[in-house]
Structure formats: C-alpha cells, structure tokens
Coordinates of C-alpha atoms in Angstrom, one line a residue:
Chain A
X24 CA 151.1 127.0 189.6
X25 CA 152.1 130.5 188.3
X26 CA 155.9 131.6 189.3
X27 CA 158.8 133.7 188.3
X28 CA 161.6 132.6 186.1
X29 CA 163.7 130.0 188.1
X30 CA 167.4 131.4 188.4
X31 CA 170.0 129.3 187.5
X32 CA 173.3 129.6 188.3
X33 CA 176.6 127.9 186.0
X34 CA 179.7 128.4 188.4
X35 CA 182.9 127.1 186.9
X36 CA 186.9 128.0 187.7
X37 CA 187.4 127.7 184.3
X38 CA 184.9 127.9 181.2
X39 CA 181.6 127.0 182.6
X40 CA 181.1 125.2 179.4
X41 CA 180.9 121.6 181.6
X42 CA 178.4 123.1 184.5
X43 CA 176.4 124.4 181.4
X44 CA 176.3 121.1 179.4
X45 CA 175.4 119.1 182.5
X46 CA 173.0 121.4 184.1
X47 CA 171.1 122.1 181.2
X48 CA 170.6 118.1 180.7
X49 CA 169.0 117.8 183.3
X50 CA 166.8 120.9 183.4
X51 CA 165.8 119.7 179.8
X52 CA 163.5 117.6 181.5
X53 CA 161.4 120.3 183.1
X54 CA 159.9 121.8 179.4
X55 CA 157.2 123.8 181.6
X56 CA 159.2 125.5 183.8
X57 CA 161.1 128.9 182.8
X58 CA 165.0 129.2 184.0
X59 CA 166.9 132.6 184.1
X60 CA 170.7 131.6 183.3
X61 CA 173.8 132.8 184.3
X62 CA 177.5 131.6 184.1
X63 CA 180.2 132.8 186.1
X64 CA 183.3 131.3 185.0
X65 CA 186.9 131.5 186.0
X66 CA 186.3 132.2 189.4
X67 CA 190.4 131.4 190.4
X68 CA 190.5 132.4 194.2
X69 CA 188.3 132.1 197.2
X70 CA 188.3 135.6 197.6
X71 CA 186.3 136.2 193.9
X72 CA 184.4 132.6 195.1
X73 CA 182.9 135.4 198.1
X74 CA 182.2 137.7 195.6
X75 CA 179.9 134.9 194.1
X76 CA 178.5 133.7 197.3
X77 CA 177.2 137.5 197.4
X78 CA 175.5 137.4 194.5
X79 CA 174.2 134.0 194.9
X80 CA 172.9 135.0 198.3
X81 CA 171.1 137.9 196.9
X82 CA 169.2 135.8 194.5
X83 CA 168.1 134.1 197.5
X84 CA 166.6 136.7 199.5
X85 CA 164.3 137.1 195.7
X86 CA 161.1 136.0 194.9
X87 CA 162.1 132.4 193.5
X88 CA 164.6 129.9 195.1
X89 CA 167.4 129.5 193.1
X90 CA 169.8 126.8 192.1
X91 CA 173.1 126.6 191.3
X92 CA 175.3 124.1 189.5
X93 CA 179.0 123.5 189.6
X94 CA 182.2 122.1 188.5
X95 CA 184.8 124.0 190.2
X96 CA 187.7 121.6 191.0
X97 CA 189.7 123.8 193.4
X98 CA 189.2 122.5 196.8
X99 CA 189.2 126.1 198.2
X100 CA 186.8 127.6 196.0
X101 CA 184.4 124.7 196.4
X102 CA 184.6 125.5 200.4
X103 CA 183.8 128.8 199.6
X104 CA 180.7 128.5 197.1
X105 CA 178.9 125.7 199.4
X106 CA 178.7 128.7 202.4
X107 CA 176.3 130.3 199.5
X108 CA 172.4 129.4 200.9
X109 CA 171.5 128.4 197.2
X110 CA 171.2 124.9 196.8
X111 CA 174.2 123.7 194.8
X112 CA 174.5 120.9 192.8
X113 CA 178.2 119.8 192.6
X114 CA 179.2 117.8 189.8
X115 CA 182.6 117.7 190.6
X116 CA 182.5 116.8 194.8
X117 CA 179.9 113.7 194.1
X118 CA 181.7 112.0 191.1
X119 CA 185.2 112.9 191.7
X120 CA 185.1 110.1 195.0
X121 CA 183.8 107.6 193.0
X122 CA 186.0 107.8 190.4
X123 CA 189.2 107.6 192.4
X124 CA 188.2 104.9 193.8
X125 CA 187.1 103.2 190.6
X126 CA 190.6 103.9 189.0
X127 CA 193.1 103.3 192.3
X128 CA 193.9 106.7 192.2
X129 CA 194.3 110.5 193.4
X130 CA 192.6 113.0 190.7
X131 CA 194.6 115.8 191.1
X132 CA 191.7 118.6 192.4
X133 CA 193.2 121.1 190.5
X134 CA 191.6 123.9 188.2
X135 CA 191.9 121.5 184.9
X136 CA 191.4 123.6 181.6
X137 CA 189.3 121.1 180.2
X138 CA 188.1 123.5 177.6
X139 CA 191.7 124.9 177.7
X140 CA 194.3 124.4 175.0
X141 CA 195.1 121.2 176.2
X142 CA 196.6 118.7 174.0
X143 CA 198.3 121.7 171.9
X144 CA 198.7 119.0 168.7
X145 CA 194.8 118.4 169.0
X146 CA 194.3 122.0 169.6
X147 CA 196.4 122.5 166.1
X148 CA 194.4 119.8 164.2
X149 CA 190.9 121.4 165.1
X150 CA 192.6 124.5 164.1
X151 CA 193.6 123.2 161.5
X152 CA 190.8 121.6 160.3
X153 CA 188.6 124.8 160.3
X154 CA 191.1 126.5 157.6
X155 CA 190.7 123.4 155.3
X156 CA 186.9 123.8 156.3
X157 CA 186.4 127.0 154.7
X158 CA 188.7 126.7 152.0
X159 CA 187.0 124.2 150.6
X160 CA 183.3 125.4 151.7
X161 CA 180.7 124.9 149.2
X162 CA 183.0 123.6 146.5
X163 CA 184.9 126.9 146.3
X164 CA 188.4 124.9 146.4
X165 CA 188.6 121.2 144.3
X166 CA 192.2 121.4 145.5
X167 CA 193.2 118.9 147.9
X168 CA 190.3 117.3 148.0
X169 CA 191.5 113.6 148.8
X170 CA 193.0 115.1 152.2
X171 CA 189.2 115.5 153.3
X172 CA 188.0 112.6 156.1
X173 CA 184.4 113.4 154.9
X174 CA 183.0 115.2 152.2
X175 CA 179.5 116.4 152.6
X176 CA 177.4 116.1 149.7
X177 CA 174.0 118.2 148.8
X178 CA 172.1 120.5 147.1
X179 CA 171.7 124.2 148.2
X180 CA 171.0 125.0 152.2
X181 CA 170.4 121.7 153.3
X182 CA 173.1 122.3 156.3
X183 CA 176.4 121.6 154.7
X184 CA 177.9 124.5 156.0
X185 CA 177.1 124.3 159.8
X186 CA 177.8 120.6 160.1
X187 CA 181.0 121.1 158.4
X188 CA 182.0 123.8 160.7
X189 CA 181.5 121.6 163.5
X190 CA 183.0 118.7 162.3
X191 CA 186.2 120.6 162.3
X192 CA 185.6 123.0 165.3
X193 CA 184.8 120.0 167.9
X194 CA 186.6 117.2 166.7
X195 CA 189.4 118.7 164.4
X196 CA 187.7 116.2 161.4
X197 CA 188.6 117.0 157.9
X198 CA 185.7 118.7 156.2
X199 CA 184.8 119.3 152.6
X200 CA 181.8 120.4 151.1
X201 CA 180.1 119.3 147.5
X202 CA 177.5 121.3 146.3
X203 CA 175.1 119.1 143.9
X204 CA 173.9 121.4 141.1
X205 CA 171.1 120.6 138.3
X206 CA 173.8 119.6 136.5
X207 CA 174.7 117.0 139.1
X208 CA 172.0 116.1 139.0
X209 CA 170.8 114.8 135.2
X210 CA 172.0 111.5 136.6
X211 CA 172.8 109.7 139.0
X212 CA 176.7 109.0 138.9
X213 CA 178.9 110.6 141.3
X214 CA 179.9 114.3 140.2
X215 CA 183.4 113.8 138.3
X216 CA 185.4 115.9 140.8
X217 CA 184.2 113.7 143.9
X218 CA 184.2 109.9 141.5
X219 CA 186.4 108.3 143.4
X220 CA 185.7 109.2 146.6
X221 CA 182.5 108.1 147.6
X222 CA 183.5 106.2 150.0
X223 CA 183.9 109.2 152.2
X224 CA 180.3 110.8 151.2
X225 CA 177.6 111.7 153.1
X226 CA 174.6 112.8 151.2
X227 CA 172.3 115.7 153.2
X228 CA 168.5 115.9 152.6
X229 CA 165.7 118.4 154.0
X230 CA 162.2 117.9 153.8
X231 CA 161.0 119.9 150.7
X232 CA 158.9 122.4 152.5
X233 CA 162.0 123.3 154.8
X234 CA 164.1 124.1 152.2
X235 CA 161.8 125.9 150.2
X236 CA 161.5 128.3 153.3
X237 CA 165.2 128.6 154.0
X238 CA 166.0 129.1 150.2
X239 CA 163.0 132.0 150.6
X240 CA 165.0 133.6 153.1
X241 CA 168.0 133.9 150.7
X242 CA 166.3 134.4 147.3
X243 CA 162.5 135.5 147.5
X244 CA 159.9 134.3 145.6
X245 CA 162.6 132.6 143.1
X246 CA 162.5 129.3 140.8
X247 CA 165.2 128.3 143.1
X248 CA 163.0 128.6 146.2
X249 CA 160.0 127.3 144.9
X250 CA 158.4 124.0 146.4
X251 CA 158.4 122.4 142.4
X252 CA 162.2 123.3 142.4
X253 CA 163.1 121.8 146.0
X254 CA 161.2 118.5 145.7
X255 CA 162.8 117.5 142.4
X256 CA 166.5 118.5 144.0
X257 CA 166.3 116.3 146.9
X258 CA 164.5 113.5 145.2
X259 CA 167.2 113.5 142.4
X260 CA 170.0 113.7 145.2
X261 CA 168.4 110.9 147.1
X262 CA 168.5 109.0 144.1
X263 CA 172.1 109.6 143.6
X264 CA 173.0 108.6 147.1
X265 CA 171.2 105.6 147.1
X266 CA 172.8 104.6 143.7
X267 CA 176.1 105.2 144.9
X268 CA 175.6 104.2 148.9
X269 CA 176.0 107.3 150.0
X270 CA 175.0 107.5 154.0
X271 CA 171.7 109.7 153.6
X272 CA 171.0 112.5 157.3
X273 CA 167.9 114.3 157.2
X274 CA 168.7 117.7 158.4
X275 CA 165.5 118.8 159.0
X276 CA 165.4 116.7 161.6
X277 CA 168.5 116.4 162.8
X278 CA 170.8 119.1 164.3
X279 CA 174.5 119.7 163.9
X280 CA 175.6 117.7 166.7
X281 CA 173.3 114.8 165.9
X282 CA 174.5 114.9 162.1
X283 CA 178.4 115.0 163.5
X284 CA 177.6 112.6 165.9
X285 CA 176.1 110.2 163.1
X286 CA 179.2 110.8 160.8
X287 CA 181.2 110.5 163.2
X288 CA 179.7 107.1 164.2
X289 CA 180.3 105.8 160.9
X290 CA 183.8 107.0 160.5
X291 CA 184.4 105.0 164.0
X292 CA 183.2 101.6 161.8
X293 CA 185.5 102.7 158.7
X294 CA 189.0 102.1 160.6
X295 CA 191.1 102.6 157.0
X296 CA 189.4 106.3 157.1
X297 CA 191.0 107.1 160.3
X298 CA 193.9 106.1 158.8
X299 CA 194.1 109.1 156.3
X300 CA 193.9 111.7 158.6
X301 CA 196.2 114.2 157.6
Chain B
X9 CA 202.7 101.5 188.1
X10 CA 202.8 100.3 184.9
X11 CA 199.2 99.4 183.4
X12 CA 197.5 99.8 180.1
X13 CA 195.0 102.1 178.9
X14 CA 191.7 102.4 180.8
X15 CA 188.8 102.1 178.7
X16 CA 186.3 104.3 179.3
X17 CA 182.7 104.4 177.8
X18 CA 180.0 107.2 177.6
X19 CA 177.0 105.9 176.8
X20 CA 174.1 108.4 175.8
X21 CA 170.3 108.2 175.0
X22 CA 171.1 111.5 172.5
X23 CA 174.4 112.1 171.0
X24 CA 176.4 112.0 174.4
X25 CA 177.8 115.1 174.1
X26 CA 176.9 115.4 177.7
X27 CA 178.0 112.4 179.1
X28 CA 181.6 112.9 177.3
X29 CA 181.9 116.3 178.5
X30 CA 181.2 115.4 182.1
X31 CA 183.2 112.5 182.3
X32 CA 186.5 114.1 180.8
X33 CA 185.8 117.5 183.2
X34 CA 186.5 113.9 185.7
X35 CA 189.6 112.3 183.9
X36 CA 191.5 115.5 183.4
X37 CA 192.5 115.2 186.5
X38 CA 194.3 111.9 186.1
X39 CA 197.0 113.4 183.8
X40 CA 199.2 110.3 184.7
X41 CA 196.5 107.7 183.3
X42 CA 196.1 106.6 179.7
X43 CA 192.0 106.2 178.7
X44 CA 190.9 104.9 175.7
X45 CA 187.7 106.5 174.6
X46 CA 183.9 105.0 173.0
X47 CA 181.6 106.8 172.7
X48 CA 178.0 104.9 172.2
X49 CA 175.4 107.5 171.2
X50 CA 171.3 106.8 170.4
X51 CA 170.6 104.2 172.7
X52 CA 167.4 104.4 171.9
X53 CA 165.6 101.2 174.0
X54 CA 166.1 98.3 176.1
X55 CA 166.9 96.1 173.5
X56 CA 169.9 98.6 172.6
X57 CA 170.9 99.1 176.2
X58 CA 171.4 95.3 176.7
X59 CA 173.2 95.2 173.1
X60 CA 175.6 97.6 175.1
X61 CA 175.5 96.1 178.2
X62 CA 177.1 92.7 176.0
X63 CA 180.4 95.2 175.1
X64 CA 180.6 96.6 178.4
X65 CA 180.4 93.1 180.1
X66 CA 183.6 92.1 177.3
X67 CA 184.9 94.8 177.9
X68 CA 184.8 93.6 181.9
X69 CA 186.6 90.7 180.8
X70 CA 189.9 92.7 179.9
X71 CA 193.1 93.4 181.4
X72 CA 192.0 97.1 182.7
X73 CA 188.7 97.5 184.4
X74 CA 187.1 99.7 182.7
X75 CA 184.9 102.7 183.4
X76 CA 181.6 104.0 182.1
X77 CA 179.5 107.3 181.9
X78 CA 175.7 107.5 181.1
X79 CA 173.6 110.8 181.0
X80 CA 170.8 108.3 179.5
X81 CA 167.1 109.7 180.7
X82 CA 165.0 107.1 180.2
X83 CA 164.5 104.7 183.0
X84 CA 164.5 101.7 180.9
X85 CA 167.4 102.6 178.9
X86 CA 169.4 103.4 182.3
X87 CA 168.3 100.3 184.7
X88 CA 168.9 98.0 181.3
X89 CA 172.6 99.5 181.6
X90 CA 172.8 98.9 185.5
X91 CA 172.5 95.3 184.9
X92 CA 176.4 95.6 183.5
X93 CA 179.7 94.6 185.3
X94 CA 181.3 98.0 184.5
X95 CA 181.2 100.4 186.9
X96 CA 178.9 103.2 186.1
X97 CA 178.8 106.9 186.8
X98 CA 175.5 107.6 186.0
X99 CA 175.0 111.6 185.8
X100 CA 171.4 111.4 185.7
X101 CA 169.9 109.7 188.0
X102 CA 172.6 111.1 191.1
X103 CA 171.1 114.6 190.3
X104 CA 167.7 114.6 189.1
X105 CA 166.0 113.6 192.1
X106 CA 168.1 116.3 194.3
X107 CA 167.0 118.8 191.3
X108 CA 162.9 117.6 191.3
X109 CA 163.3 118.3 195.2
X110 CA 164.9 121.8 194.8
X111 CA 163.1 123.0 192.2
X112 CA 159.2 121.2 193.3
X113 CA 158.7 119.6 190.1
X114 CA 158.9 116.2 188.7
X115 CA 161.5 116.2 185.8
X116 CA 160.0 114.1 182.7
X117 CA 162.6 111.5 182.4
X118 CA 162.6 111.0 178.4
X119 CA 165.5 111.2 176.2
X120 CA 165.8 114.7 176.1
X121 CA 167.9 116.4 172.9
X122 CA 169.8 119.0 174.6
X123 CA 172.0 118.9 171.5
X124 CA 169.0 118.5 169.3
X125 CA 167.2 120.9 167.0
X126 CA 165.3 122.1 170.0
X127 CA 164.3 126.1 170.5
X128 CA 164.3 126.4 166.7
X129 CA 164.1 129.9 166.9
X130 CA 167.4 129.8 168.6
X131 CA 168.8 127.2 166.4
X132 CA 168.3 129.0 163.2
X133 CA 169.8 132.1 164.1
X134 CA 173.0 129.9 165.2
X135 CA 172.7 129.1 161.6
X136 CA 172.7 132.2 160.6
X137 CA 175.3 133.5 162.7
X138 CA 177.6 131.0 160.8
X139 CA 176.5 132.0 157.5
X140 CA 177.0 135.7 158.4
X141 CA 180.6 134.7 159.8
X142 CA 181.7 133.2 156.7
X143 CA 180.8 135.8 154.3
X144 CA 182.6 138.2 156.6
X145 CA 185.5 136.4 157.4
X146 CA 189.1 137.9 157.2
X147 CA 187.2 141.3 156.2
X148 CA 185.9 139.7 152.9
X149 CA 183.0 141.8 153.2
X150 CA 182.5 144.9 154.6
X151 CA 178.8 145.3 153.9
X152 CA 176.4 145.4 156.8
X153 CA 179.0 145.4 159.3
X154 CA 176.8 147.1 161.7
X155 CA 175.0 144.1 161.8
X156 CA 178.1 142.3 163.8
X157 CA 177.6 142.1 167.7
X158 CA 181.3 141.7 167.9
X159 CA 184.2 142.4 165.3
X160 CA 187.4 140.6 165.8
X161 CA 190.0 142.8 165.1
X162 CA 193.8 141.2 164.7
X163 CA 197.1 141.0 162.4
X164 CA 196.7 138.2 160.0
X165 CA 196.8 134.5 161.8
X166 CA 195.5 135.4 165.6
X167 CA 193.1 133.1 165.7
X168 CA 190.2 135.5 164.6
X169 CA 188.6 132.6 162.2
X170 CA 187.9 129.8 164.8
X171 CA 187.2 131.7 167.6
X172 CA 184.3 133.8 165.1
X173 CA 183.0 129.9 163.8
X174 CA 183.0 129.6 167.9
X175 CA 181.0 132.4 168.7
X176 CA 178.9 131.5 165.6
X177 CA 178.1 128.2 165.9
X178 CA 178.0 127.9 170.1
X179 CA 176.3 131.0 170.8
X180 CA 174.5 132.7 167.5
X181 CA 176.5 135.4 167.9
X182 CA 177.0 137.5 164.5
X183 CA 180.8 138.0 164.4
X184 CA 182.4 139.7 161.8
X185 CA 186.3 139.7 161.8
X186 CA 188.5 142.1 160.6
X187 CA 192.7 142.0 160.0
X188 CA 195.2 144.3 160.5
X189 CA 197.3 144.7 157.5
X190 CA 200.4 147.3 158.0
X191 CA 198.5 149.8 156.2
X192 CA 195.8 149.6 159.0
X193 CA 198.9 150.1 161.9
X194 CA 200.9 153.2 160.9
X195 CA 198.4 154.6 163.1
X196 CA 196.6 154.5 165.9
X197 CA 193.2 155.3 165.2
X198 CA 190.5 152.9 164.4
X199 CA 190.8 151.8 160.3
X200 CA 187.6 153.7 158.6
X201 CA 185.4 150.7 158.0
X202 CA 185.3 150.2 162.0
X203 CA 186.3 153.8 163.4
X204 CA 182.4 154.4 164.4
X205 CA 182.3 150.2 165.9
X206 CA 185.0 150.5 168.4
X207 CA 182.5 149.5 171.1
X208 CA 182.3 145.9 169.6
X209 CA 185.7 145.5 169.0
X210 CA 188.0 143.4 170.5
X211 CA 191.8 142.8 169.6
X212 CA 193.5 139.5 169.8
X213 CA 197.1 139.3 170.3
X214 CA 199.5 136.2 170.6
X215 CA 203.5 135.9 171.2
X216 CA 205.6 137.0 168.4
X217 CA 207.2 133.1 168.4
X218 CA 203.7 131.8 168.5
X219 CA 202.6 133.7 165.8
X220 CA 205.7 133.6 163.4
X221 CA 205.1 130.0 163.9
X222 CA 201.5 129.7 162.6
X223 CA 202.9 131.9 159.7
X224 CA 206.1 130.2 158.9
X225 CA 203.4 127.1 158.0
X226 CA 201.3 129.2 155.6
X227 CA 204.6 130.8 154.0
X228 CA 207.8 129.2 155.1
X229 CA 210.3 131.9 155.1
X230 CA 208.8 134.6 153.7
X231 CA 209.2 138.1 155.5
X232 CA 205.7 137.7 156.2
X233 CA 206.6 134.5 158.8
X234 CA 209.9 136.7 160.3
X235 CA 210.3 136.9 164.0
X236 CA 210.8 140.7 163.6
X237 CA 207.5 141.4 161.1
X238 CA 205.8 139.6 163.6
X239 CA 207.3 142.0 166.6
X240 CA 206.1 145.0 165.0
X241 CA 202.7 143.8 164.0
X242 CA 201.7 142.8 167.7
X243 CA 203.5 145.9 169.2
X244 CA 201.6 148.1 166.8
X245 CA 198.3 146.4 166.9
X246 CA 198.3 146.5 171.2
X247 CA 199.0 150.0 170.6
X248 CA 196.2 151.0 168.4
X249 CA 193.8 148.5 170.9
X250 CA 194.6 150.6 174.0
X251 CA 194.5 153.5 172.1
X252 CA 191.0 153.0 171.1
X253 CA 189.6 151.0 174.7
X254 CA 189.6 148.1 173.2
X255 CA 189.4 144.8 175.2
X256 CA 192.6 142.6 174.4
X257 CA 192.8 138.5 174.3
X258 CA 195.9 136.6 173.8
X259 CA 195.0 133.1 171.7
X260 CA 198.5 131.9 172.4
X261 CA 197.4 131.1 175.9
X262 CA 193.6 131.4 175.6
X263 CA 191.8 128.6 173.8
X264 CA 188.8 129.2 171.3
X265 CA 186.8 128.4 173.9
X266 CA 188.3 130.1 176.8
X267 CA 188.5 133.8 174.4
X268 CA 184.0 133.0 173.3
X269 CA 183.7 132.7 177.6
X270 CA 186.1 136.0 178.1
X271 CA 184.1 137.8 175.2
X272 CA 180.4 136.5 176.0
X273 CA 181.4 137.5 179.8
X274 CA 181.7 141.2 178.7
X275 CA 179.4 141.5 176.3
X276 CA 176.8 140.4 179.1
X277 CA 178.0 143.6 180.9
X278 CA 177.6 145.8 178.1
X279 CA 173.6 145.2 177.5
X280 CA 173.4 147.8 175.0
X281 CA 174.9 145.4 172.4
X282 CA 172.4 142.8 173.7
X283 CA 169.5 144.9 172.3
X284 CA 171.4 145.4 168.6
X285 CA 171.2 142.0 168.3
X286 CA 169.7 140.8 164.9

C-alpha cells in the first residue's frame, strides 16, 4: 500500500526528550512505514497548548492521519491538547493512575524538568565528568589518571572517543581514554602508564574491515588504513585484553549506548569501583 | 509517613534507556519518595526473563513493594515477566496495540534497538559531529569553521563544552564553540573569525555568582574567578549578542539538555542552515 510519510507529533511541557524516547520505541517496530517528526516542547500554558491544537488540526485535514504522542504533565495543557482531532497517545494520563495507586500516593501533576538541572550535585558531576573526559581524551593527559572509573582501552578509531563522551555526558562516569600504539602492542602486558589499573579497563575492538574504512576516512590510502595494518592491531589488542582480563565490546556492532550500557553493567557488579568516584 | 526507599526496576529487551526514561518522567513527580534504582538491560529470552522474574519476586519479599518498568518487545520476554509479583508498568504493550490501530499496521514486536547502531548513515555522522566538536572545542581550531551549523559563542566557563558534546553526540549536529576573552569584548562587533557566521551564533550567558563559582574551582582566587571580572564579562558579552541578533541562553537555569531543545527549536525555523549541513 503506497502512502505519504506518516506525521508524527512529540508534544512535551518541557524537553520532549521523554515523548521522543517513548514514541520512537514503539514506532521502531514499523521498519516499513515512513514517519515525518516533529517536537514541540515547552509548551507552558493552555493558551500556546491552542496554538498546537491548530497546528495539530491542520495536519489532520492533510493527506495522511497523523499521530501524536505526549508527556505533558500539566493537567491544563493536557485538557487542551486532547480537543486536537489527532489521535494522541498520552504517556503521562495512562501510567500516572497506575502508579499512584501502586506507590499510596499523589504524583504531584506538575511540569517536572526531568531533563532539567535537577539534582544540581548530579548535574555538576556529569559536568564534571565531561572536563576530565576531554582532558584526558586519547591519552593526551596521563595526569590523574587513577581518578578515572573506567579507562577505555584501544587502538586508533575503534569508538573511544564517543563512548567516552557519553559515559560522562549521561551518567556523569569518569572517563579516560588509552590509546594502544604499535608499541603497545610488541607484547601483551598492560602499557606502563595504565599497569596497575586494569581492573578498571575495557578493551574496544572493530571488525577489521570497519576500521580499515573509518581509518580511510581520516588518512587515505595509508599503511595506517590498510586492511594488513588493522587486522594485526586488533588481533594484538585482543590478545592483550585477554591476557590481562580486560572486558572485550565490539564496536562495530555495538553502539554508544549499548557499549555504556555494557560498562556500565559491569561497574554495577564491581561495588569497590563505585566507591572511588571522585 | 516514614518508609524506606522504593525499589524500582526497569527492565529492558535493549539497553533500557527507554524504559528508564519513561519511568522517571513518572517518579519525578513523587519528589517526597526515596527510589532505589536497577536497571536490567539485554533480556534477551525467556530463560533470562524468568532469571529476572526470581529478583523481582525477592525483591517482593521486602519491606517496600516495589515497582517495575519494562519497554521489552518481544512477547515471550514480556508475558515471561508478567508471571512476577511486582507490579509492572509495562510501556509496550499499553500502547502498541492503540498505535497498530491508529496507524493500520501491525507493529513487528521484536527487540527493537532504538539505541542501537541503527540508520548508520545517521549514526556515523553523530560520530563525526563529536569528532568535529572536539577538535574545535574552546576555539582550538579555527579551520573550517564554516563547516559548524551552530557556533557557541560565550566568556570562558558558560557551559559551551557540554552543551556542544550534547548537540554532537544527541543530534549530529557539527558545533564549533568559540570564547570570549576580553580582547574579544572591548567591542561590540562580531570577533573576525566569526564576523561573517553571526547567523549561527548563539551566546550563552549565566549569573555572575554562578559563574564566579565554576571559576573559583578551576582557579581559586585568582582575578579570573572575582565577582566583579565576572560582572563585566556577562554585561559585555550580552551586549555584543544583542548587538549582533544573536539568540541568548542562560546555562545557569537551562540544563544541557533544555539549551540543545531551545537551539534545535530555532535552528528548525531557520531551514537555511538545514541545507549547510555537512
């Protein structure tokens, strides 16, 4: 069945960031089916929630029915949005009932900054954590490196970088980076500088081909790039890991969030870890 | 009433990002209870699930009743996890059937990794985006500047640096920041290496104690930290922002993630940027 793009509709008082994350989970599950997205957020009063009805209404009178999703907490502007024809799916009206009565209690309704500042000595931490992050990205800084939680550990572009960042930018986790070198590599003992801390390692891999190609990218047509060059890299590092019990991810499968998540699994069995945190 | 923490579970096919994200957007607004958090990622098959189901049921066995969230797609994961004690808010199934009728189609119902690799196309040029914020963070490089869809432009220690790894990592958006030294703000025009970018500028401010604060950490004391440096800095740099158009954010109140959502909301009104990007 041919048809338009689907549009979809994040409405939020604050971010949008939970209508997106929950909406998109479950239009995930349609792979054949092409959405048009759009997030409203921070829609405060039920005067700017009839500004939105208007627009939602709009879409309707288009060529595709369109769908809406979300999370506004504010009684008033939740009265307001469900006026809009568009069917809306509301996160927060069909769970919030359940869970007061689940817990005994009144939630409090209220615009709730979930993706606000919160917690300002969390807030701090992540903050925090993304300085130490960068200061000690790809081995630039050796300085302080027992404060790190985790050290990532691999050679060249095999996502070090990225899962670091998020490490420290969702879950304020201390983040240093190791880059193996051939050097590192002659054998199979821990590089001096991170000896004795391998118990906070995780060792990165990529399939060869992968990071042939994203090695291409930087430096064309180089040693460094070539297939020969990769293969021999990530079979020495897996060695190293393996001697040394280094927690191996594959990041050519994996993504950011499912290497953090994996870390961060680990860490959560390693109680004396959480201990350190700075 | 005096009870103890409420623990709470989110329980997840994938990493659970979801799951935890909707289920907070819930607790926020119980800021008078105490949760304790678990979060059980990868639950991969039935076997799992009832491994889980065993915790959960111990868990039952407490002092607090506790509380769980699944997102989990696959049927035999979820009705594996129904056979538990613990109450369970189970964001999947409530919605997908109401989204299958709206939308015509019948959703696949497999563990679907929103926070996988997925569009890789999209996920490399997040990776990119956080390569090309780090080499031009803090104005470390001016080169290729006109490749940044948005420039950051602040005195030292606004919150430039997280909310460009933000942009970077959440969106792909190529961010370059750019700091205000006092050189830069005995005027009011635009510095040179981003008079002819004004239209992708935008300024972050914060409170003179706020910031004198965050700078007092880095260098206790110096003149650099004063109350009265800081004064001047954010007088002069809202002065040269309104003298040049430029969109202002203050990252004393805003969040990294409420500042991204205020900057993607008006870049998506200014689709000439769109089209620029990389």
């Amino acid at each position: 069945m041919e048809r338009g793009p689907i549009p979809v509709f994040f409405l939020s008082d604050s971010t949008g960031i939970s209508a997106e994350t929950m909406g998109n989970a479950l239009l995930i599950q349609f792979p054949d089916l092409i959405f048009e997205r759009r997030l409203i957020p921070f829609i405060a009063t039920a005067e700017e929630a009839r500004k939105v009805v208007a627009v939602l209404d709009e879409a309707m009178d288009g060529p595709v029915t369109p769908l809406a999703f979300t999370t506004a907490a504010t009684d008033e502007v939740r009265e307001v949005l469900r006026t809009s024809r568009v069917p809306i799916i509301d996160f927060f009206e069909m769970h919030m009932e359940k869970v007061e009565s689940i817990l005994g209690a009144s939630g409090a309704r209220v615009a709730a900054r979930l993706h606000g500042v919160g917690d300002i000595k969390r807030y701090n931490s992540r903050m925090q954590a993304i300085e130490f992050a960068i200061e000690h990205d790809d081995g630039q800084s050796l300085r302080a490196l027992d404060r790190a939680e985790v050290i990532l550990v691999a050679p060249s572009r095999c996502g070090k970088t990225p899962t670091t960042m998020y490490l420290a930018l969702q879950h304020g986790v201390f983040v240093a980076n190791y880059p193996l070198l051939d050097e590192d590599l002659e054998t199979t003992n821990l590089p001096r500088p991170i000896a004795e801390l391998g118990d906070r390692c995780f060792g990165l891999i990529a399939t060869p081909a992968r990071l042939s190609e994203v090695r291409q990218q930087r430096r064309p047509n180089s040693p460094y790039a070539s297939l020969e060059q990769c293969t021999k890299e990530l079979r020495r590092a897996d060695a190293l890991y393996k001697a040394n019990g280094i927690p191996v991810i594959n990041s050519t499968t994996r993504s950011v969030e499912e290497m953090s998540t994996l870390i961060l699994q680990t860490l959560g069995s390693r109680p004396s870890l959480e201990g350190s945190r700075p």
